[in-house]
Coordinates of C-alpha atoms in Angstrom, one line a residue:
M1 CA 152.1 123.0 106.5
S2 CA 155.5 123.6 104.8
M3 CA 156.7 127.1 103.8
L4 CA 156.4 126.1 100.1
A5 CA 152.7 125.1 100.6
I6 CA 152.1 128.4 102.4
Y7 CA 153.8 130.3 99.5
D8 CA 151.7 128.5 96.9
F9 CA 148.5 129.2 98.8
L10 CA 149.3 132.9 99.1
R11 CA 150.2 133.1 95.5
M12 CA 146.9 131.4 94.5
I13 CA 144.9 133.9 96.7
I14 CA 146.8 136.9 95.4
S15 CA 146.6 135.8 91.8
F16 CA 142.8 135.1 92.1
V17 CA 142.1 138.4 93.7
F18 CA 144.2 140.2 91.1
V19 CA 142.6 138.4 88.1
L20 CA 139.0 138.6 89.3
G21 CA 139.5 142.2 90.5
V22 CA 140.7 143.4 87.1
L23 CA 137.9 141.5 85.2
V24 CA 135.2 142.9 87.5
F25 CA 136.6 146.4 87.4
I26 CA 136.7 146.4 83.6
H27 CA 133.1 145.0 83.4
E28 CA 131.7 147.6 85.7
L29 CA 133.7 150.3 84.1
G30 CA 131.9 149.6 80.9
H31 CA 128.5 150.1 82.6
Y32 CA 129.9 153.3 84.3
L33 CA 131.3 154.9 81.2
A34 CA 128.3 154.1 79.1
A35 CA 126.0 155.5 81.8
R36 CA 128.0 158.8 81.9
W37 CA 128.0 158.9 78.1
R38 CA 124.2 158.5 78.0
G39 CA 123.7 161.2 80.6
V40 CA 122.9 158.9 83.6
H41 CA 124.4 159.7 86.9
V42 CA 126.0 156.8 88.8
D43 CA 125.3 156.6 92.5
V44 CA 127.7 153.7 93.4
F45 CA 130.7 151.9 91.8
S46 CA 131.6 148.9 94.0
I47 CA 134.4 146.4 93.6
G48 CA 133.5 143.4 95.8
F49 CA 130.5 142.8 98.0
G50 CA 129.9 143.4 101.7
K51 CA 130.5 146.3 104.1
P52 CA 132.9 148.7 102.4
L53 CA 136.5 148.6 103.6
Y54 CA 137.1 152.0 102.0
R55 CA 134.9 154.5 100.2
W56 CA 135.2 157.9 98.6
H57 CA 133.2 160.3 96.4
D58 CA 134.5 161.8 93.2
K59 CA 133.8 165.3 91.9
V60 CA 130.5 164.3 90.2
G61 CA 129.1 162.6 93.3
T62 CA 129.7 158.9 92.6
E63 CA 130.5 156.8 95.6
W64 CA 133.4 154.4 94.9
R65 CA 133.6 151.4 97.2
L66 CA 136.2 148.7 97.9
C67 CA 134.5 145.7 99.6
P68 CA 136.0 142.5 101.2
I69 CA 134.2 139.8 99.2
P70 CA 136.1 139.7 95.9
L71 CA 133.5 137.7 93.9
G72 CA 132.1 140.5 91.8
G73 CA 131.0 144.1 91.9
Y74 CA 128.3 146.4 90.7
V75 CA 127.4 149.8 89.4
R76 CA 124.2 151.4 90.6
P77 CA 122.9 154.0 88.1
H78 CA 120.8 156.8 89.5
G79 CA 117.1 156.0 89.4
F80 CA 117.7 152.3 88.5
A81 CA 114.7 151.0 90.3
D82 CA 111.4 150.7 88.4
P83 CA 109.5 154.0 88.9
E84 CA 106.4 152.2 90.3
D85 CA 108.6 150.6 93.0
V86 CA 109.8 154.0 94.3
S87 CA 108.1 156.2 96.8
E88 CA 107.2 159.8 96.1
E89 CA 109.8 160.9 98.7
E90 CA 112.6 159.0 96.9
R91 CA 111.5 160.2 93.5
A92 CA 111.7 163.8 94.8
T93 CA 115.4 163.3 95.4
Y94 CA 116.2 162.3 91.8
I95 CA 118.4 164.5 89.7
S96 CA 116.3 165.8 86.8
G97 CA 117.3 164.2 83.5
K98 CA 119.9 161.9 85.1
T99 CA 117.9 158.8 86.0
F100 CA 118.3 155.5 84.3
H101 CA 114.6 154.8 83.7
G102 CA 114.2 158.4 82.5
K103 CA 116.2 157.5 79.4
G104 CA 115.0 155.8 76.3
V105 CA 115.2 152.0 75.8
G106 CA 118.2 152.4 73.5
S107 CA 120.2 154.3 76.0
R108 CA 119.3 151.8 78.8
A109 CA 120.3 148.9 76.5
I110 CA 123.7 150.6 75.8
V111 CA 124.4 151.0 79.5
I112 CA 123.6 147.3 80.2
A113 CA 125.4 145.9 77.1
A114 CA 128.6 147.9 77.8
G115 CA 129.7 145.6 80.6
P116 CA 130.1 142.5 78.5
I117 CA 131.4 144.5 75.6
F118 CA 134.2 145.8 77.8
N119 CA 135.1 142.3 78.7
F120 CA 135.6 141.4 75.1
L121 CA 137.6 144.6 74.5
L122 CA 139.8 143.7 77.4
A123 CA 140.5 140.3 75.9
I124 CA 141.4 141.9 72.6
I125 CA 143.8 144.3 74.3
L126 CA 145.4 141.6 76.4
Y127 CA 145.9 139.3 73.4
F128 CA 147.2 142.3 71.4
G129 CA 149.8 142.9 74.0
L130 CA 150.8 139.3 74.1
F131 CA 151.1 138.9 70.4
L132 CA 153.0 142.2 70.0
T133 CA 155.6 141.2 72.6
V134 CA 155.9 137.4 72.7
G135 CA 153.9 136.2 69.7
K136 CA 151.1 133.7 69.5
H137 CA 151.9 130.4 71.0
S138 CA 150.2 127.3 69.7
L139 CA 150.0 123.6 70.6
G140 CA 151.6 121.0 68.3
D141 CA 150.1 117.6 67.4
P142 CA 149.0 115.3 70.2
V143 CA 151.8 113.1 71.6
A144 CA 151.0 109.8 73.4
Q145 CA 152.6 110.0 76.8
A146 CA 151.2 106.9 78.4
I147 CA 148.9 104.1 77.2
V148 CA 146.2 102.5 79.3
A149 CA 146.6 98.7 79.3
D150 CA 143.9 96.8 77.3
S151 CA 142.5 100.1 76.0
A152 CA 141.5 101.0 72.5
A153 CA 144.9 102.7 72.0
A154 CA 146.8 99.7 73.3
K155 CA 144.8 97.3 71.1
A156 CA 145.4 99.5 68.0
G157 CA 149.2 99.4 68.6
I158 CA 149.7 103.1 69.6
Q159 CA 152.9 103.5 71.5
T160 CA 154.3 106.2 73.8
K161 CA 156.0 109.0 71.9
D162 CA 153.7 108.4 68.9
T163 CA 152.4 111.7 67.4
I164 CA 148.8 111.4 66.4
I165 CA 148.3 113.4 63.1
K166 CA 145.0 112.1 62.0
I167 CA 141.9 110.2 63.2
A168 CA 139.1 109.2 60.8
D169 CA 139.1 112.0 58.2
I170 CA 140.3 114.7 60.7
N171 CA 143.8 115.9 60.0
Q172 CA 145.9 117.4 62.8
P173 CA 143.0 117.3 65.3
G174 CA 144.9 118.7 68.2
V175 CA 144.4 117.4 71.8
E176 CA 141.0 118.9 72.5
K177 CA 139.4 117.9 69.2
L178 CA 140.9 114.4 69.4
V179 CA 139.5 113.8 72.8
L180 CA 136.1 115.3 71.9
F181 CA 135.9 113.1 68.7
A182 CA 136.6 110.0 70.7
Q183 CA 134.0 111.0 73.4
Q184 CA 131.4 111.5 70.7
H185 CA 132.0 108.3 68.8
P186 CA 132.0 105.3 71.3
D187 CA 132.6 101.9 69.7
L188 CA 133.4 103.5 66.3
S189 CA 135.6 101.4 64.1
T190 CA 138.0 103.8 62.2
T191 CA 141.7 104.5 61.6
V192 CA 144.3 106.6 63.4
T193 CA 147.5 107.9 61.7
V194 CA 150.5 108.3 63.9
K195 CA 154.0 109.5 63.2
R196 CA 156.7 107.1 64.7
D197 CA 160.4 107.5 64.1
G198 CA 159.7 109.9 61.2
K199 CA 157.3 107.5 59.4
D200 CA 153.5 107.7 59.1
M201 CA 151.6 104.6 60.2
V202 CA 147.9 104.0 59.7
L203 CA 146.4 101.9 62.5
P204 CA 142.9 100.5 62.7
I205 CA 141.2 101.3 66.0
I206 CA 137.9 100.6 67.7
I207 CA 137.2 103.5 70.1
G208 CA 136.4 102.2 73.6
S209 CA 133.4 103.3 75.6
K210 CA 132.1 103.7 79.2
E211 CA 128.9 104.9 80.9
Q212 CA 129.1 108.4 82.4
D213 CA 126.2 110.4 83.8
G214 CA 123.8 107.8 82.2
K215 CA 125.3 108.3 78.7
K216 CA 127.8 106.2 76.8
I217 CA 131.0 108.1 75.9
G218 CA 134.0 107.1 73.9
L219 CA 137.6 106.6 75.2
L220 CA 140.9 106.2 73.5
G221 CA 142.8 105.1 76.6
V222 CA 145.9 107.3 76.0
Q223 CA 147.3 110.1 78.0
L224 CA 148.0 113.0 75.6
G225 CA 150.4 115.9 75.6
A226 CA 151.5 118.4 73.1
N227 CA 154.6 120.5 72.6
I228 CA 154.1 124.3 72.7
I229 CA 155.1 125.9 69.5
E230 CA 156.4 129.4 70.4
G231 CA 155.4 132.3 68.2
K232 CA 157.4 135.4 67.3
P233 CA 156.5 139.0 68.1
M234 CA 154.1 140.4 65.5
S235 CA 153.7 143.8 63.9
V236 CA 151.1 146.2 65.3
G237 CA 148.7 145.5 62.5
N238 CA 149.1 141.7 62.6
A239 CA 148.9 141.6 66.4
A240 CA 145.6 143.6 66.2
V241 CA 144.0 141.3 63.6
A242 CA 145.2 138.2 65.4
A243 CA 143.8 139.5 68.8
V244 CA 140.4 140.0 67.3
E245 CA 140.5 136.6 65.6
E246 CA 141.6 134.9 68.8
T247 CA 138.8 136.6 70.9
W248 CA 136.3 135.4 68.3
D249 CA 137.7 131.9 68.2
V250 CA 137.7 131.5 71.9
S251 CA 134.2 132.9 72.2
A252 CA 132.9 130.5 69.5
K253 CA 134.7 127.5 71.2
T254 CA 133.3 128.4 74.6
V255 CA 129.7 128.6 73.3
E256 CA 130.2 125.4 71.5
G257 CA 131.5 123.7 74.6
L258 CA 128.5 125.0 76.6
G259 CA 126.2 123.7 73.9
Q260 CA 127.8 120.3 74.1
M261 CA 127.3 120.2 77.9
I262 CA 123.6 121.0 77.4
I263 CA 123.0 118.2 74.9
G264 CA 125.2 115.8 76.8
Q265 CA 128.2 115.5 74.4
R266 CA 130.5 116.8 77.1
S267 CA 130.3 116.2 80.8
A268 CA 129.0 119.0 83.0
K269 CA 131.7 118.0 85.4
D270 CA 134.0 120.2 83.3
L271 CA 132.2 123.2 84.6
G272 CA 134.3 125.0 87.2
G273 CA 133.5 127.7 89.8
P274 CA 135.4 130.2 91.9
I275 CA 137.5 127.6 93.6
K276 CA 138.7 126.2 90.2
I277 CA 139.4 129.7 89.0
A278 CA 141.5 130.4 92.1
Q279 CA 143.4 127.1 91.6
L280 CA 144.1 127.8 87.9
S281 CA 145.1 131.4 88.7
G282 CA 147.8 130.1 91.1
Q283 CA 148.9 127.5 88.7
V284 CA 149.1 129.8 85.7
S285 CA 150.9 132.5 87.6
K286 CA 153.8 130.0 88.1
G287 CA 154.4 130.1 84.3
G288 CA 155.0 133.9 84.4
F289 CA 153.1 137.1 83.7
A290 CA 152.5 136.3 80.1
D291 CA 150.7 133.1 81.0
L292 CA 148.6 134.9 83.6
V293 CA 147.7 137.6 81.0
G294 CA 146.5 134.9 78.6
F295 CA 144.5 133.3 81.3
M296 CA 142.9 136.7 82.1
A297 CA 141.9 137.1 78.5
L298 CA 140.3 133.7 78.5
L299 CA 138.3 134.5 81.7
S300 CA 137.3 137.9 80.4
I301 CA 135.7 136.3 77.4
S302 CA 133.9 133.8 79.6
L303 CA 132.6 136.6 81.9
G304 CA 131.4 138.5 78.9
L305 CA 129.6 135.5 77.4
I306 CA 128.0 134.5 80.7
N307 CA 126.6 137.9 81.3
L308 CA 125.0 137.8 77.9
F309 CA 123.0 134.7 78.7
P310 CA 119.3 135.5 78.5
I311 CA 118.7 135.0 82.2
P312 CA 116.9 138.0 83.8
V313 CA 119.3 138.6 86.7
L314 CA 122.2 138.9 84.1
D315 CA 122.8 141.6 81.6
G316 CA 121.5 139.4 78.8
G317 CA 118.2 139.0 80.5
R318 CA 117.7 142.7 80.8
L319 CA 118.6 143.1 77.1
V320 CA 115.9 140.6 76.2
F321 CA 113.4 142.8 78.2
Y322 CA 114.6 145.9 76.4
A323 CA 114.3 144.2 73.0
F324 CA 110.7 143.4 73.8
E325 CA 110.1 147.0 74.9
A326 CA 111.6 148.3 71.7
I327 CA 109.6 146.0 69.5
F328 CA 106.2 146.3 71.2
R329 CA 106.6 149.9 72.4
R330 CA 105.8 148.9 76.0
P331 CA 107.8 147.2 78.8
V332 CA 107.4 143.6 79.8
P333 CA 104.5 143.4 82.3
K334 CA 105.7 143.8 85.9
P335 CA 104.4 140.4 87.1
I336 CA 106.3 138.6 84.3
Q337 CA 109.5 140.5 85.1
E338 CA 109.2 139.7 88.8
R339 CA 108.7 136.0 88.2
A340 CA 111.4 135.9 85.6
F341 CA 113.9 137.5 88.0
Q342 CA 113.0 134.9 90.7
I343 CA 113.5 132.0 88.3
G344 CA 116.8 133.6 87.0
F345 CA 118.1 134.0 90.6
V346 CA 117.3 130.3 91.3
L347 CA 119.1 129.3 88.1
I348 CA 122.2 131.3 88.9
L349 CA 122.2 130.0 92.5
M350 CA 122.0 126.4 91.2
L351 CA 124.7 127.0 88.7
F352 CA 127.0 128.5 91.4
L353 CA 126.3 125.6 93.8
F354 CA 126.8 123.0 91.0
S355 CA 130.1 124.5 89.9
T356 CA 131.3 124.8 93.5
Y357 CA 130.4 121.1 94.0
N358 CA 132.4 120.2 91.0
D359 CA 135.3 122.1 92.4
I360 CA 135.3 120.5 95.9
S361 CA 134.6 117.1 94.4
Q362 CA 138.1 117.1 93.0
F363 CA 139.7 117.2 96.4
S364 CA 140.9 113.9 97.8
W365 CA 139.3 114.5 101.2
F366 CA 135.9 115.0 99.6
R367 CA 136.2 111.8 97.6
W368 CA 137.2 110.0 100.8
L369 CA 134.2 111.3 102.6
T370 CA 131.8 110.4 99.9
G371 CA 133.4 107.0 99.3
H372 CA 134.8 107.7 95.9
S373 CA 138.5 107.8 96.8
N374 CA 139.5 105.2 94.2

């Protein structure tokens, strides 16, 4: 292995640990501060999993841990276990008035919701810093960088260096929207407007198609790129407004993309796991600290959204239980909770395995082993 490859690998690992460490810390800090605010003592605040590498106790008695497996973390509020699952001896050790389950459903919901909320707040702060210092960068119109022979784009007469400014009735679609429109409209006969040598040209096009995951998707047959339009540093007020808007827009697009995966409009192969995050962390870090900060904001939003999914092992699942308790004035029956947590754990495990499979399936050695090297 060359020194350059070793350097790139180390940069990837360091960037991954830094990015994930910050995001996990902020998420758990939300739980921690909310618990302290609502009068709940926190027994443990852990960054990472596994046997602690280092631990210490603060002045209020919380044990802080730094653990070797950097794939998450947790906060353990005092008296977090359901009262009926705890022995009399353990309940006797509880600090009066400081237990999680001793608080009302509203306080418990605040503690659980604070983790994802802090992820969104972190994204706003990161975007605010970027927009204040370097401005808001954006992508220009899609530019054809290469044309696939005998493809829809080739038959329509699209040439390299053409700028695509319209397809069907969508003006300035951008790369992502252009690709998504094509995927959702296989075999559609429409028009595409390109700018070539300063002139607009309207070209008829029939979007191509192929079978993928048992579903027909559309193809343009063109490799697209886009110039980055650099922004200018904003004022404090404008940067704050733009940061909130960007966080909202990214959240909405992320939810939309997940919905498209569920209904089959977008391939589930786009779903990445920890290996993909590590790779992207290393790649983005090459572009400088500003690019890494933007990537962290994007991941922080994703982490916040994922934790709000109504799956029992996640924060969103617990919030669903608390909503039931608030409405019906009684907790969800224990057998239902237990079965829901079992199903939720299986779903999360399957999602982790699937995303990891997507990650390793991109490696050439894996495609060779599975006979998909071409």
